[in-house]
mmCIF file of C-alpha atoms in Angstrom:
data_model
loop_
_atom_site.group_PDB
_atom_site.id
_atom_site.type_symbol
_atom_site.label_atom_id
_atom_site.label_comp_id
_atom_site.label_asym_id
_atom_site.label_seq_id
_atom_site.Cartn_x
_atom_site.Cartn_y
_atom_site.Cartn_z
ATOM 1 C CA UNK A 1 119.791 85.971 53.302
ATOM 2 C CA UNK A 2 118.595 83.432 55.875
ATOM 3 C CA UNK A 3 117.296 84.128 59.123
ATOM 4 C CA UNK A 4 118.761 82.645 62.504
ATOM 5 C CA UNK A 5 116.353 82.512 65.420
ATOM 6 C CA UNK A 6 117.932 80.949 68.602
ATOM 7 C CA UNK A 7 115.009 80.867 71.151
ATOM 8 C CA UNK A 8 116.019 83.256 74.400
ATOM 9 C CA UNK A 9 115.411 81.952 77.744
ATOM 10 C CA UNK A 10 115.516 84.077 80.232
ATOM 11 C CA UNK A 11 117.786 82.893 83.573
ATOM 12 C CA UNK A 12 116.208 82.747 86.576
ATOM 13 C CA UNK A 13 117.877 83.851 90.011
ATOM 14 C CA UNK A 14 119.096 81.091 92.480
ATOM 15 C CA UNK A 15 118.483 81.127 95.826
ATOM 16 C CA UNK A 16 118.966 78.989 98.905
ATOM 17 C CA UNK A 17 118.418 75.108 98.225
ATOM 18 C CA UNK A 18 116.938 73.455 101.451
ATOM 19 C CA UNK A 19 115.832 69.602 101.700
ATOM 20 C CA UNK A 20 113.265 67.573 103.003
ATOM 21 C CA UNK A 21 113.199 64.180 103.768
ATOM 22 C CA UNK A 22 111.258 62.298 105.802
ATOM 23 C CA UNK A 23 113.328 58.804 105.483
ATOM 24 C CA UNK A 24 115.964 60.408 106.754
ATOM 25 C CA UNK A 25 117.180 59.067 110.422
ATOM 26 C CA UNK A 26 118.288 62.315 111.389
ATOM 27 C CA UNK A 27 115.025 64.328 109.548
ATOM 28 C CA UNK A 28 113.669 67.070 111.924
ATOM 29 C CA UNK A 29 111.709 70.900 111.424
ATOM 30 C CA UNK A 30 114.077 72.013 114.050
ATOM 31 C CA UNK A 31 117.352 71.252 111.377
ATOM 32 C CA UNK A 32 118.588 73.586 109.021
ATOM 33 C CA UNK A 33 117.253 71.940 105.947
ATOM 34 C CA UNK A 34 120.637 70.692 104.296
ATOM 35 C CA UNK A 35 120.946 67.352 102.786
ATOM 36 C CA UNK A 36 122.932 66.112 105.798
ATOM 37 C CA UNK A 37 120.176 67.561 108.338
ATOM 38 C CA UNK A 38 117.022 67.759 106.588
ATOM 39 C CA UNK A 39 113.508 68.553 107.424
ATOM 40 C CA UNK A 40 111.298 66.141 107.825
ATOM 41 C CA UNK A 41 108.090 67.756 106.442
ATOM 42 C CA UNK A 42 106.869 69.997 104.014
ATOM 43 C CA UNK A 43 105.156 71.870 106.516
ATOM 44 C CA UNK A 44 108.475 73.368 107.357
ATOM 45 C CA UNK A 45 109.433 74.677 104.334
ATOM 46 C CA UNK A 46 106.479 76.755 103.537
ATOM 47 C CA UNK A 47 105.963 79.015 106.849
ATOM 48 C CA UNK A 48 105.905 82.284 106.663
ATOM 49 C CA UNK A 49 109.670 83.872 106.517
ATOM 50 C CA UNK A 50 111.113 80.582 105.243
ATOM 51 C CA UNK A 51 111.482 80.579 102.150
ATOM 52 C CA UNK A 52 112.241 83.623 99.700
ATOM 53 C CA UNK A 53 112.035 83.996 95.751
ATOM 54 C CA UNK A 54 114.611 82.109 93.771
ATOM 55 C CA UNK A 55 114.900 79.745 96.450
ATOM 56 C CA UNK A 56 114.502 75.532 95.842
ATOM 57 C CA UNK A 57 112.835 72.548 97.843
ATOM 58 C CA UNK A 58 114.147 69.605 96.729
ATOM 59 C CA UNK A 59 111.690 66.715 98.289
ATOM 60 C CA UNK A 60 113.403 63.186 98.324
ATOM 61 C CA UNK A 61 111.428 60.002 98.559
ATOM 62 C CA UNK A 62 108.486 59.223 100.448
ATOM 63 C CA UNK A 63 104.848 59.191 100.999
ATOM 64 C CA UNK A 64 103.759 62.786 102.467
ATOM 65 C CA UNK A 65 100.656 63.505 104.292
ATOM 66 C CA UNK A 66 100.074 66.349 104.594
ATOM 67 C CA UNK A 67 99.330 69.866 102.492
ATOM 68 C CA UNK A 68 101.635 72.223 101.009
ATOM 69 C CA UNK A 69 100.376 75.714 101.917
ATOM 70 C CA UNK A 70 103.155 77.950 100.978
ATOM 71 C CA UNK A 71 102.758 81.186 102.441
ATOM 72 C CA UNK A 72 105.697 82.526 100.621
ATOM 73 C CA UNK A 73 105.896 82.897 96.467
ATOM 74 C CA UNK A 74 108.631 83.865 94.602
ATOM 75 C CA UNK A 75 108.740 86.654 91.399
ATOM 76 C CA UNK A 76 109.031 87.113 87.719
ATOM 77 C CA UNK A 77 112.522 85.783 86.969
ATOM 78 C CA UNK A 78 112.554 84.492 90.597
ATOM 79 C CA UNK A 79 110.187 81.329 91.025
ATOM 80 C CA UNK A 80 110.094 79.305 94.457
ATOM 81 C CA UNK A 81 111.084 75.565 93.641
ATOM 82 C CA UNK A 82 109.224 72.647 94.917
ATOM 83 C CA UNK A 83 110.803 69.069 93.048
ATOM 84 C CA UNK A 84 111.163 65.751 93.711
ATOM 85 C CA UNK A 85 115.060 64.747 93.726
ATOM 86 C CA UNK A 86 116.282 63.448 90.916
ATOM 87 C CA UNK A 87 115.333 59.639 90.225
ATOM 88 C CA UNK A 88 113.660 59.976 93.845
ATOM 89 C CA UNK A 89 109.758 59.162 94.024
ATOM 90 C CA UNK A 90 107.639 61.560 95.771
ATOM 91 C CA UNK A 91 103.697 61.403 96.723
ATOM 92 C CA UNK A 92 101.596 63.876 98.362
ATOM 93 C CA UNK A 93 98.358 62.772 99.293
ATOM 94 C CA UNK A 94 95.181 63.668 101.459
ATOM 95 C CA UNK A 95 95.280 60.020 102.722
ATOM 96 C CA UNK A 96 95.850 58.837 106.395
ATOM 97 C CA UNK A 97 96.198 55.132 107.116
ATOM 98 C CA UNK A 98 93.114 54.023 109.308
ATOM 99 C CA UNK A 99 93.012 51.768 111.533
ATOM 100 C CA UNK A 100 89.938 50.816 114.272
ATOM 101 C CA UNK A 101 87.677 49.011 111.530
ATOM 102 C CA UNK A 102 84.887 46.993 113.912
ATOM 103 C CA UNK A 103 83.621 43.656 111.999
ATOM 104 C CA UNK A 104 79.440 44.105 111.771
ATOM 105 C CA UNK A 105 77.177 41.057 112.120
ATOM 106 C CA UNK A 106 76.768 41.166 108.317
ATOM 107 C CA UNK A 107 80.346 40.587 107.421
ATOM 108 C CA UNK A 108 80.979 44.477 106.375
ATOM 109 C CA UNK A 109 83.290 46.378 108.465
ATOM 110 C CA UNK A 110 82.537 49.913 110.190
ATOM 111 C CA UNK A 111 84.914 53.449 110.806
ATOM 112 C CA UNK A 112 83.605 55.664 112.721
ATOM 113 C CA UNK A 113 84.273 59.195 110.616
ATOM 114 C CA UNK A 114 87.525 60.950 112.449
ATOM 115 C CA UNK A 115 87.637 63.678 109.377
ATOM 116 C CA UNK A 116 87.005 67.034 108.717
ATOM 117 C CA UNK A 117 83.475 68.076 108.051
ATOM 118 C CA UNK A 118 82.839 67.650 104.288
ATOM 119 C CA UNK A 119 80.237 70.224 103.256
ATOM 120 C CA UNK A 120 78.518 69.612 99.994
ATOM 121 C CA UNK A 121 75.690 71.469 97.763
ATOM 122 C CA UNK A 122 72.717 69.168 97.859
ATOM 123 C CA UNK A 123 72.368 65.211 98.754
ATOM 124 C CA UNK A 124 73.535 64.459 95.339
ATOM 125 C CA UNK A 125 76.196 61.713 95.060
ATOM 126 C CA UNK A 126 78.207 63.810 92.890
ATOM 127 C CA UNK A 127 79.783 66.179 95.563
ATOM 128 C CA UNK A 128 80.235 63.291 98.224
ATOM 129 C CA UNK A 129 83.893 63.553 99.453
ATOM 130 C CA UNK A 130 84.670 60.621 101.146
ATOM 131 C CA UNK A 131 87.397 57.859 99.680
ATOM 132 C CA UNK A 132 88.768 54.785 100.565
ATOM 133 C CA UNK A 133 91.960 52.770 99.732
ATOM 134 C CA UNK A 134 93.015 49.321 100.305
ATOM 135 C CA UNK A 135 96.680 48.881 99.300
ATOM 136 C CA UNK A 136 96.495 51.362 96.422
ATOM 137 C CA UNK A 137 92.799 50.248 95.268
ATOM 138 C CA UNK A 138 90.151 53.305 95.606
ATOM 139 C CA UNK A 139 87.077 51.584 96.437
ATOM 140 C CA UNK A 140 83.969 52.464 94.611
ATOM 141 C CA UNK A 141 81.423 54.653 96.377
ATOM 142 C CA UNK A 142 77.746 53.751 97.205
ATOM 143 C CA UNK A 143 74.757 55.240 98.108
ATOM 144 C CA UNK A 144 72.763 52.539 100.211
ATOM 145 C CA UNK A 145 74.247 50.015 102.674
ATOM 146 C CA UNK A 146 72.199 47.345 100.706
ATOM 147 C CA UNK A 147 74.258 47.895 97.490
ATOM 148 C CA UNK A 148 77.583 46.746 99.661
ATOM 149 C CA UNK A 149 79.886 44.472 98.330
ATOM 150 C CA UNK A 150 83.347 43.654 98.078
ATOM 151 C CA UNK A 151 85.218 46.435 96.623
ATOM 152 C CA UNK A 152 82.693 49.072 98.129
ATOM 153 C CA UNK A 153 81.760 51.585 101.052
ATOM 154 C CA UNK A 154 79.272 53.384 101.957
ATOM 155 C CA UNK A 155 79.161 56.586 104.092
ATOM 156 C CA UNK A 156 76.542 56.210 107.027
ATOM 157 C CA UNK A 157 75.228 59.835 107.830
ATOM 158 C CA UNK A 158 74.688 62.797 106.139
ATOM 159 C CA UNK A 159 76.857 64.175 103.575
ATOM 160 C CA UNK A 160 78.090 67.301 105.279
ATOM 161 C CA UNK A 161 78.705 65.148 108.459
ATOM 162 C CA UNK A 162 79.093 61.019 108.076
ATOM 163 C CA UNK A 163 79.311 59.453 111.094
ATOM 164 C CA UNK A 164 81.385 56.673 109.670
ATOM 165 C CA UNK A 165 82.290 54.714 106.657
ATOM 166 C CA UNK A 166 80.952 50.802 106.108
ATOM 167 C CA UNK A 167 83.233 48.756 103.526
ATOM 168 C CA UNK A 168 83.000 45.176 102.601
ATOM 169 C CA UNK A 169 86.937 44.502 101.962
ATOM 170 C CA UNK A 170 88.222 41.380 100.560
ATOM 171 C CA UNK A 171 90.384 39.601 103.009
ATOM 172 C CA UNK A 172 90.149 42.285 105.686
ATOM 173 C CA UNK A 173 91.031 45.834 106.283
ATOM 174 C CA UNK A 174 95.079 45.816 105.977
ATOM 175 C CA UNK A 175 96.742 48.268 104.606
ATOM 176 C CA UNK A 176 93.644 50.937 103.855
ATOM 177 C CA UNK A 177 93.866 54.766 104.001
ATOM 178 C CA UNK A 178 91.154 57.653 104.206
ATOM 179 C CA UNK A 179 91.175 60.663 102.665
ATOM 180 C CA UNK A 180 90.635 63.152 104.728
ATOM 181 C CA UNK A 181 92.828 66.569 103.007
ATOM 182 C CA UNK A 182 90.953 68.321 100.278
ATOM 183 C CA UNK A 183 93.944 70.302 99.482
ATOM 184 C CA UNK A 184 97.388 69.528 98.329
ATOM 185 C CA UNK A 185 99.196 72.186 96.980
ATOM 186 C CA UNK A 186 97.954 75.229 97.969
ATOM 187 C CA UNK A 187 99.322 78.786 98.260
ATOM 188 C CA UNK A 188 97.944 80.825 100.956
ATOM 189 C CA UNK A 189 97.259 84.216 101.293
ATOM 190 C CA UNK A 190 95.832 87.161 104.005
ATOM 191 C CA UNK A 191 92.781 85.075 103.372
ATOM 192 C CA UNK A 192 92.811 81.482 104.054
ATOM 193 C CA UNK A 193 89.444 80.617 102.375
ATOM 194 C CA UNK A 194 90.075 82.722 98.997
ATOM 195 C CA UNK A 195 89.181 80.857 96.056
ATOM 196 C CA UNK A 196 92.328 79.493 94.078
ATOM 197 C CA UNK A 197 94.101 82.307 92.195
ATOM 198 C CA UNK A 198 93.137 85.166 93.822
ATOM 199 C CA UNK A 199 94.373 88.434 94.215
ATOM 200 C CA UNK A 200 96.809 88.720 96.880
ATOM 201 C CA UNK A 201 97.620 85.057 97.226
ATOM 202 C CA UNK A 202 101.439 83.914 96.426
ATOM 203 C CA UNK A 203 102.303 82.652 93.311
ATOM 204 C CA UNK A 204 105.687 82.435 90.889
ATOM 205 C CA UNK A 205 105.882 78.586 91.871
ATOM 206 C CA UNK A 206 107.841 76.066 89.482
ATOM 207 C CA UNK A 207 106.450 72.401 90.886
ATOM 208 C CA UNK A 208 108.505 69.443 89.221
ATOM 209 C CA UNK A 209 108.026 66.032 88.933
ATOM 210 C CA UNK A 210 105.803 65.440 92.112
ATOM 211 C CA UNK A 211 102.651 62.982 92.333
ATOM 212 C CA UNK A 212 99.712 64.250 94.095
ATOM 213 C CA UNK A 213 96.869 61.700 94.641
ATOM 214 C CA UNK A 214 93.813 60.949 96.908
ATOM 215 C CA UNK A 215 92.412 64.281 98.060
ATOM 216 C CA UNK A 216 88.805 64.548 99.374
ATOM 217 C CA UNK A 217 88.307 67.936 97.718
ATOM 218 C CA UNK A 218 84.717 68.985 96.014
ATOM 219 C CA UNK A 219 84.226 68.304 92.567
ATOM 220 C CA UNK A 220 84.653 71.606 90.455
ATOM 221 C CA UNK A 221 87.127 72.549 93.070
ATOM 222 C CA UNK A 222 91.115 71.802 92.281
ATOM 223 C CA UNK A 223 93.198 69.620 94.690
ATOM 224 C CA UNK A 224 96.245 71.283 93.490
ATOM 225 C CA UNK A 225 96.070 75.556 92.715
ATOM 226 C CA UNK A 226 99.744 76.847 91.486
ATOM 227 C CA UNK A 227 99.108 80.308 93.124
ATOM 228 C CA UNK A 228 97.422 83.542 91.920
ATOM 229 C CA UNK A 229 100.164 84.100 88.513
ATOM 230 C CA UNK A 230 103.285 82.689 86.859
ATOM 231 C CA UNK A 231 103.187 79.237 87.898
ATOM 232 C CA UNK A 232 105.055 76.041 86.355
ATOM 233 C CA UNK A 233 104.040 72.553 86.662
ATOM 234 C CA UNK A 234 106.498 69.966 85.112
ATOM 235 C CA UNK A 235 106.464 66.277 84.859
ATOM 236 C CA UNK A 236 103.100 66.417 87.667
ATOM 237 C CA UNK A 237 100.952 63.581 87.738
ATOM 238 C CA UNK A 238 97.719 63.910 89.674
ATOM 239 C CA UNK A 239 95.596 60.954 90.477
ATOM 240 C CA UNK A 240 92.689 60.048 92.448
ATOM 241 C CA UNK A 241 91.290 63.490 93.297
#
């Protein structure tokens, strides 16, 4: 006799829904997180005591800058929801827009540094940090101010501490962004500086349909860490770390 397997998912428990959105003229962290009085950042939503397991953060349209350092996770059949509303585009990114570029003599234009410092394992290009933007273009990196030209920077100073960034832009420096966040999704635990994953830090998180992009995090360290176990990532695009 033939055999009927129907697959068996198990149901998950809702909880509260809360918004944020930043576009919104009446957006605030002192609202109650409804659509019709939303938050305005993600900061909000991930404080200790916010949120609890089973619980959903639907993010509507925007750029955000900032990270998402949930200090709350859900449970097994209970997962915290973080997800872009539906046909709604979302971006978190470690990028600021910076302004205060200073024309040099030479035709190359100078930033004095304003980030965090960006430690690093040796002087080896590799594990530099640093990125810039001009309207959506990352600009390649390089290592002497001689080898400058359009479509370049170079970061003046040592690697654990530039003093600022030189960039030969095409047409001027409109529209350009820094990254300056290493992190952008990024549970948080007892210990702030545990490594990604590890015991004690939240985790149960189901992450859908967000786009993270241009974080200044160390190479062979993650931009984005789901949490320390049962984790879901759909329809995620990361770019640009």
């Amino acid at each position: 006799r033939p055999v009927i397997v129907r697959e068996s998912r198990a149901v998950e428990a809702q909880g509260g829904t809360f918004h944020v959105d930043q576009q919104h003229p009446g957006a605030s962290d002192r609202n109650p997180g409804t659509e019709a009085e939303p938050w305005r950042t993600l900061s909000r939503a991930t404080g200790r005591g916010v949120l609890r397991p089973g619980d959903t953060v639907i993010i509507h349209e925007g750029v955000y800058r900032e990270s998402v350092e949930p200090r709350e996770g859900g449970r097994p059949g209970a997962r915290i929801t973080f997800r872009a509303a539906e046909g709604e585009t979302v971006v978190i990114t470690g990028a600021d827009l910076a302004a205060d570029w200073r024309r040099q003599s030479d035709g190359t234009w100078r930033r004095a540094w304003t980030g965090p410092p960006l430690p690093t394992y040796s002087d080896d290009p590799v594990f530099r940090q640093e990125m810039v933007i001009k309207r959506g273009e990352v600009l390649r990196p390089v290592w002497h101010r001689d080898s400058l030209r359009v479509g370049t920077f170079w970061a003046e100073g040592p690697p654990e501490a530039p003093a600022a960034l030189i960039a030969r832009f095409r047409e001027g420096p409109d529209r350009v962004e820094v990254a300056h966040r290493a992190r952008l999704f990024w549970p948080l635990g007892a210990d702030p500086n545990a490594e990604c994953g590890s015991a004690g830090t939240p985790g149960y998180f189901r992450i859908q349909g967000l786009t993270f992009r241009h974080a200044a995090n160390r190479a062979q360290i993650g931009a984005v860490c789901l949490g320390s176990a049962g984790s879901l990532a759909e329809a995620v695009r990361l770019e640009w770390t």
